[in-house]
Coordinates of C-alpha atoms in Angstrom, one line a residue:
V1 CA 9.0 54.6 1.9
L2 CA 8.4 58.4 1.8
Q3 CA 8.2 59.7 -1.5
A4 CA 10.4 62.1 -3.5
P5 CA 8.0 63.8 -5.2
Q6 CA 8.2 87.1 -8.7
Q7 CA 4.4 92.7 -10.4
L8 CA 1.1 90.8 -7.6
F9 CA -1.3 93.8 -9.7
K10 CA 0.2 93.0 -12.7
L11 CA -3.5 93.2 -14.7
P12 CA -3.9 91.4 -18.2
V13 CA -6.3 94.6 -19.3
P14 CA -4.7 98.9 -18.8
V15 CA -6.3 99.4 -15.6
S16 CA -8.0 103.3 -15.4
P17 CA -6.7 105.9 -13.3
P18 CA -8.8 105.2 -10.0
Q19 CA -7.9 102.0 -10.4
Q20 CA -4.5 102.4 -10.6
Q21 CA -4.9 104.8 -8.0
R22 CA -6.7 101.7 -5.3
L23 CA -3.7 99.3 -6.9
N24 CA -1.0 101.8 -5.5
R25 CA -2.9 102.0 -2.2
V26 CA -2.7 98.5 -1.8
S27 CA 0.8 98.7 -2.4
S28 CA 1.8 101.0 -0.2
L29 CA -0.4 99.0 2.4
L30 CA 1.3 96.2 1.8
N31 CA 4.4 97.1 2.6
Q32 CA 3.4 98.5 5.9
Q33 CA 5.6 97.2 9.0
D34 CA 4.9 94.3 10.6
H35 CA 6.0 93.6 14.2
F36 CA 8.1 90.3 15.7
T37 CA 10.7 89.9 18.5
A38 CA 13.8 88.2 18.0
T39 CA 14.3 85.4 19.9
S40 CA 17.5 83.9 21.6
G41 CA 16.4 81.3 23.6
Q42 CA 12.7 81.1 23.9
R43 CA 10.1 81.1 21.9
S44 CA 7.9 84.1 22.0
Q45 CA 5.3 86.5 21.0
P46 CA 5.6 89.4 17.8
T47 CA 7.5 92.4 18.8
T48 CA 9.8 93.9 16.8
Q49 CA 9.6 96.0 13.9
V50 CA 11.0 94.4 10.5
N51 CA 10.3 95.7 6.9
L52 CA 8.5 93.7 4.7
F53 CA 7.4 92.8 0.8
S54 CA 11.3 93.1 -0.2
R55 CA 13.6 89.9 -1.0
P56 CA 17.0 89.6 -2.5
T57 CA 16.9 86.8 -5.3
L58 CA 18.4 83.4 -3.9
Q59 CA 19.0 79.9 -4.6
P60 CA 18.2 76.4 -3.3
L61 CA 20.5 75.1 -1.8
G62 CA 22.2 71.7 -4.4
S63 CA 20.3 71.3 -7.5
P64 CA 16.5 70.5 -7.6
S65 CA 15.9 66.6 -8.8
K66 CA 14.2 66.3 -11.6
N67 CA 10.5 64.0 -10.5
K68 CA 7.3 62.6 -12.6
S69 CA 4.4 65.6 -11.4
Q70 CA 2.1 63.6 -9.6
S71 CA -1.2 63.3 -11.5
S72 CA -3.5 64.7 -9.3
N73 CA -7.1 63.7 -8.2
P74 CA -10.4 66.1 -9.3
I75 CA -10.9 69.4 -8.1
R76 CA -14.3 70.8 -7.3
L77 CA -14.7 74.5 -8.0
Q78 CA -14.2 76.4 -4.6
A79 CA -15.4 79.6 -3.9
L80 CA -12.5 82.2 -4.4
Q81 CA -11.3 80.1 -7.2
L82 CA -12.9 80.3 -10.8
S83 CA -11.7 77.7 -13.8
P84 CA -7.9 77.5 -12.4
N85 CA -4.7 76.2 -15.2
L86 CA -4.5 73.3 -13.3
A87 CA -1.9 72.5 -14.8
R88 CA 0.8 75.3 -14.5
T89 CA -0.6 75.6 -11.3
S90 CA 0.4 71.6 -10.8
Q91 CA 3.9 72.2 -11.9
R92 CA 4.9 75.0 -10.5
Q93 CA 3.5 73.1 -7.2
Q94 CA 6.3 70.4 -8.1
L95 CA 9.0 72.9 -8.5
I96 CA 7.9 73.8 -5.0
V97 CA 7.7 70.9 -3.1
N98 CA 11.4 69.8 -5.6
S99 CA 13.0 72.4 -3.7
G100 CA 11.9 71.8 0.0
L101 CA 12.8 68.4 0.1
Q102 CA 16.0 69.4 -2.1
E103 CA 16.4 71.7 1.4
W104 CA 15.6 68.4 3.8
R105 CA 18.5 66.1 2.1
S106 CA 20.5 69.1 2.6
G107 CA 20.4 68.5 6.3
V108 CA 19.3 72.2 7.7
R109 CA 19.1 72.8 11.4
E110 CA 19.9 74.7 13.9
T111 CA 23.9 75.3 14.8
E112 CA 23.6 78.7 16.0
G113 CA 22.0 79.1 18.5
A114 CA 17.9 79.1 18.3
N115 CA 16.9 79.7 15.1
K116 CA 20.7 80.5 13.6
G117 CA 22.1 79.1 11.1
P118 CA 23.8 79.5 7.7
R119 CA 20.9 78.1 5.7
I120 CA 18.5 79.6 8.0
N121 CA 19.4 82.9 8.0
T122 CA 19.2 82.6 4.2
Y123 CA 15.5 81.4 5.3
A124 CA 15.1 84.6 6.8
Q125 CA 17.3 87.1 4.6
N126 CA 14.4 86.1 1.5
A127 CA 11.6 87.1 4.0
K128 CA 13.5 90.4 4.4
F129 CA 13.9 89.2 8.2
G130 CA 17.2 89.1 10.9
K131 CA 18.4 86.4 12.3
G132 CA 16.6 84.6 15.3
Y133 CA 12.9 84.3 14.3
E134 CA 10.8 81.5 14.4
W135 CA 11.0 80.2 10.8
C136 CA 9.0 77.6 9.8
G137 CA 7.2 80.0 7.4
F138 CA 10.8 81.9 6.3
F139 CA 11.8 78.3 5.2
T140 CA 7.9 77.3 3.4
A141 CA 7.9 80.9 2.2
F142 CA 11.9 80.3 0.5
N143 CA 10.7 77.4 -1.3
F144 CA 8.1 79.2 -2.7
S145 CA 10.3 82.2 -3.8
Q146 CA 12.3 79.3 -5.5
A147 CA 9.5 79.0 -8.1
G148 CA 9.3 83.4 -7.9
F149 CA 6.3 84.1 -5.3
K150 CA 6.8 87.8 -5.1
Y151 CA 5.6 87.8 -1.5
P152 CA 7.9 85.5 1.0
E153 CA 6.5 87.9 3.6
S154 CA 3.4 86.5 3.8
F155 CA 4.1 83.6 5.2
A156 CA 6.3 84.7 8.5
S157 CA 3.7 83.3 10.6
Y158 CA 0.2 81.0 10.4
Q159 CA -2.3 84.3 10.8
K160 CA -0.3 86.2 8.2
S161 CA -0.7 83.4 5.6
R162 CA -4.1 82.3 6.9
D163 CA -4.9 85.8 6.1
F164 CA -3.1 86.2 2.5
F165 CA -4.9 83.1 1.2
M166 CA -8.8 84.7 1.9
Y167 CA -7.7 87.8 0.5
R168 CA -7.1 89.6 3.7
S169 CA -4.0 91.5 5.9
Y170 CA -3.7 90.2 9.5
T171 CA -2.0 93.3 10.4
S172 CA -4.6 95.6 8.9
R173 CA -8.5 96.3 9.0
D174 CA -8.6 99.0 6.8
A175 CA -11.4 99.3 4.7
G176 CA -10.0 100.2 1.5
L177 CA -6.9 97.9 1.6
H178 CA -10.4 95.4 1.8
Q179 CA -11.8 96.9 -0.8
D180 CA -8.6 96.8 -3.5
L181 CA -8.1 92.9 -2.1
D182 CA -11.7 92.2 -3.1
Q183 CA -11.0 94.1 -6.8
L184 CA -7.5 92.0 -6.9
R185 CA -9.4 88.8 -5.9
Q186 CA -11.4 89.3 -8.9
S187 CA -8.4 90.1 -11.4
H188 CA -7.2 86.8 -10.1
Q189 CA -10.3 85.0 -10.9
S190 CA -10.6 86.6 -14.5
Q191 CA -7.0 85.4 -15.3
G192 CA -8.8 81.9 -13.8
S193 CA -7.0 81.0 -10.6
A194 CA -7.1 82.6 -7.5
R195 CA -6.1 81.6 -4.3
Q196 CA -7.5 79.3 -2.3
Y197 CA -8.0 77.3 1.8
F198 CA -9.6 74.5 2.6
I199 CA -10.8 74.7 5.9
M200 CA -10.4 71.5 7.4
A201 CA -14.0 70.8 9.8
E202 CA -12.7 70.8 12.7
S203 CA -10.6 74.2 12.6
P204 CA -10.9 77.0 14.2
T205 CA -11.4 79.2 11.7
P206 CA -15.4 79.9 11.0
G207 CA -14.8 80.9 14.8
Y208 CA -12.2 83.7 13.6
V209 CA -14.0 84.2 10.9
N210 CA -17.6 84.8 11.8
A211 CA -16.1 86.3 14.8
Y212 CA -14.8 89.0 12.6
K213 CA -17.6 89.0 9.7
S214 CA -17.2 92.7 8.6
H215 CA -14.0 92.1 7.9
Y216 CA -15.0 88.6 6.0
S217 CA -18.2 89.3 4.3
H218 CA -16.4 87.7 1.0
I219 CA -16.0 84.0 2.2
D220 CA -18.6 81.9 1.7
L221 CA -17.2 79.2 5.0
G222 CA -19.1 76.3 3.8
A223 CA -17.9 76.5 0.1
M224 CA -14.5 76.2 1.8
T225 CA -15.1 73.7 5.2
H226 CA -13.9 70.0 4.3
N227 CA -13.4 66.9 5.9
W228 CA -10.7 64.9 5.4
Q229 CA -12.2 62.8 2.7
N230 CA -12.7 65.4 0.6
I231 CA -10.3 68.6 1.5
P232 CA -8.2 68.7 -1.8
I233 CA -5.0 68.9 -1.0
Q234 CA -2.0 68.7 -3.4
A235 CA 1.2 68.3 -3.4
G236 CA 2.8 72.4 -2.8
D237 CA -0.3 73.6 -1.0
V238 CA 0.8 75.1 2.6
A239 CA -0.3 73.3 5.3
L240 CA -1.5 75.6 8.3
F241 CA -1.3 73.9 11.8
S242 CA -4.2 75.0 14.6
H243 CA -1.1 76.0 17.2
G244 CA 0.5 78.7 14.8
H245 CA 3.0 76.7 12.1
V246 CA 3.3 76.7 9.0
G247 CA 4.4 73.5 6.7
L248 CA 4.4 72.5 3.0
V249 CA 2.4 69.6 1.8
V250 CA 4.6 66.6 -0.1
S251 CA 1.8 64.1 -0.6
Y252 CA -1.8 63.2 0.7
D253 CA -4.1 60.2 -0.2
A254 CA -7.7 61.0 0.4
R255 CA -8.6 57.6 0.5
T256 CA -6.8 56.7 3.9
G257 CA -5.7 60.1 5.0
K258 CA -1.9 59.5 5.0
L259 CA -0.1 63.2 4.7
E260 CA 3.7 63.5 4.4
T261 CA 5.2 67.3 4.8
V262 CA 8.4 68.8 4.5
E263 CA 8.5 71.2 7.4
G264 CA 11.1 73.9 9.2
N265 CA 11.9 74.5 12.3
T266 CA 10.6 71.2 13.9
S267 CA 11.1 67.5 14.9
G268 CA 11.0 64.9 12.8
Q269 CA 12.4 62.6 10.7
G270 CA 16.3 63.9 9.1
P271 CA 17.3 62.9 5.7
D272 CA 19.7 60.1 7.6
G273 CA 16.4 58.8 8.6
K274 CA 16.8 59.5 12.4
R275 CA 14.9 61.8 14.5
W276 CA 16.2 65.6 14.3
S277 CA 14.6 68.7 16.3
Q278 CA 15.0 72.2 14.8
A279 CA 15.5 71.2 12.0
V280 CA 13.8 70.5 7.5
V281 CA 12.4 67.5 8.5
R282 CA 9.7 65.1 6.9
K283 CA 6.6 63.8 9.0
S284 CA 3.6 62.3 8.2
Y285 CA 0.6 62.5 9.4
D286 CA -3.0 60.5 9.1
L287 CA -6.4 62.4 9.0
S288 CA -8.6 60.3 9.2
Q289 CA -7.5 59.9 12.8
A290 CA -9.3 63.1 14.7
E291 CA -6.0 63.6 16.7
D292 CA -4.2 64.4 13.6
R293 CA -7.3 66.7 12.2
K294 CA -7.1 68.9 15.2
R295 CA -3.6 69.9 14.4
F296 CA -4.4 71.4 11.3
D297 CA -6.7 74.4 10.3
G298 CA -6.3 74.6 7.1
F299 CA -4.1 74.2 3.7
G300 CA -3.7 76.9 1.3
R301 CA -2.9 77.1 -2.3
A302 CA -1.8 80.6 -4.3
A303 CA -2.7 82.9 -7.3
N304 CA -1.1 82.2 -10.6
G305 CA -0.8 85.7 -10.4
D306 CA 0.7 85.4 -7.1
F307 CA 4.3 84.5 -9.2
A308 CA 5.8 86.4 -11.4

């Protein structure tokens, strides 16, 4: 039985004019346009320009159910985290999961053609996109937005999501931007909560990082790579799939490898217990099995500073 489990650069201390200038540079670069193509039938590759990093205030469909917070397994410190406020993070992530499950219970699915439907259009609007784009990342970002997440556009694709969690930009290799993102990472660490990306041992990401070493010199692949028994997945983490899909973790049992998710724009269990397609669905995976492990690139967790 499945269990129902918003200033990015605002620093805690005053910053000098040079520091503020660099932070303003980051904000400007991150607001550059990205490219995607709207579809009306078949899924397609990105090409159409859209504006990023601006969203309206939206509310979830219905009221999230109140659930008791689940306890988390102990987590060893990662390369991109320094003494995180685990209680605050856990509370926020539970809110994100509750939002995702409420959307699932509401029966969200495509009803106006490919990648379109009243609620799906709302997910796209939240990420400042128009109708008709692949929406798995929009769904995940929408639920994060209900907890105050300030940058839902960063989950628009699997590649953008992965680089977000690694303090890089998939759409820009600008050295100045990298320097500013490094400064942001250090600021998040000083606050006790930094973004994290937990890489599956079978993931293609190590090859990707090694192919662009000059851009990822801050990454410690050894510390970030895990097998299924010790990967510290928590409810509310972002699941990134090797084939380019984005989902939301509902629960993970490291003893058995059982992973439960809620995802958009895919097929799985609908709220009526039947199989739904191109909808918000519940899914289950077994990471103790090689076939299922190969589906995943890794799992991301945002910093407290990424929320208002």
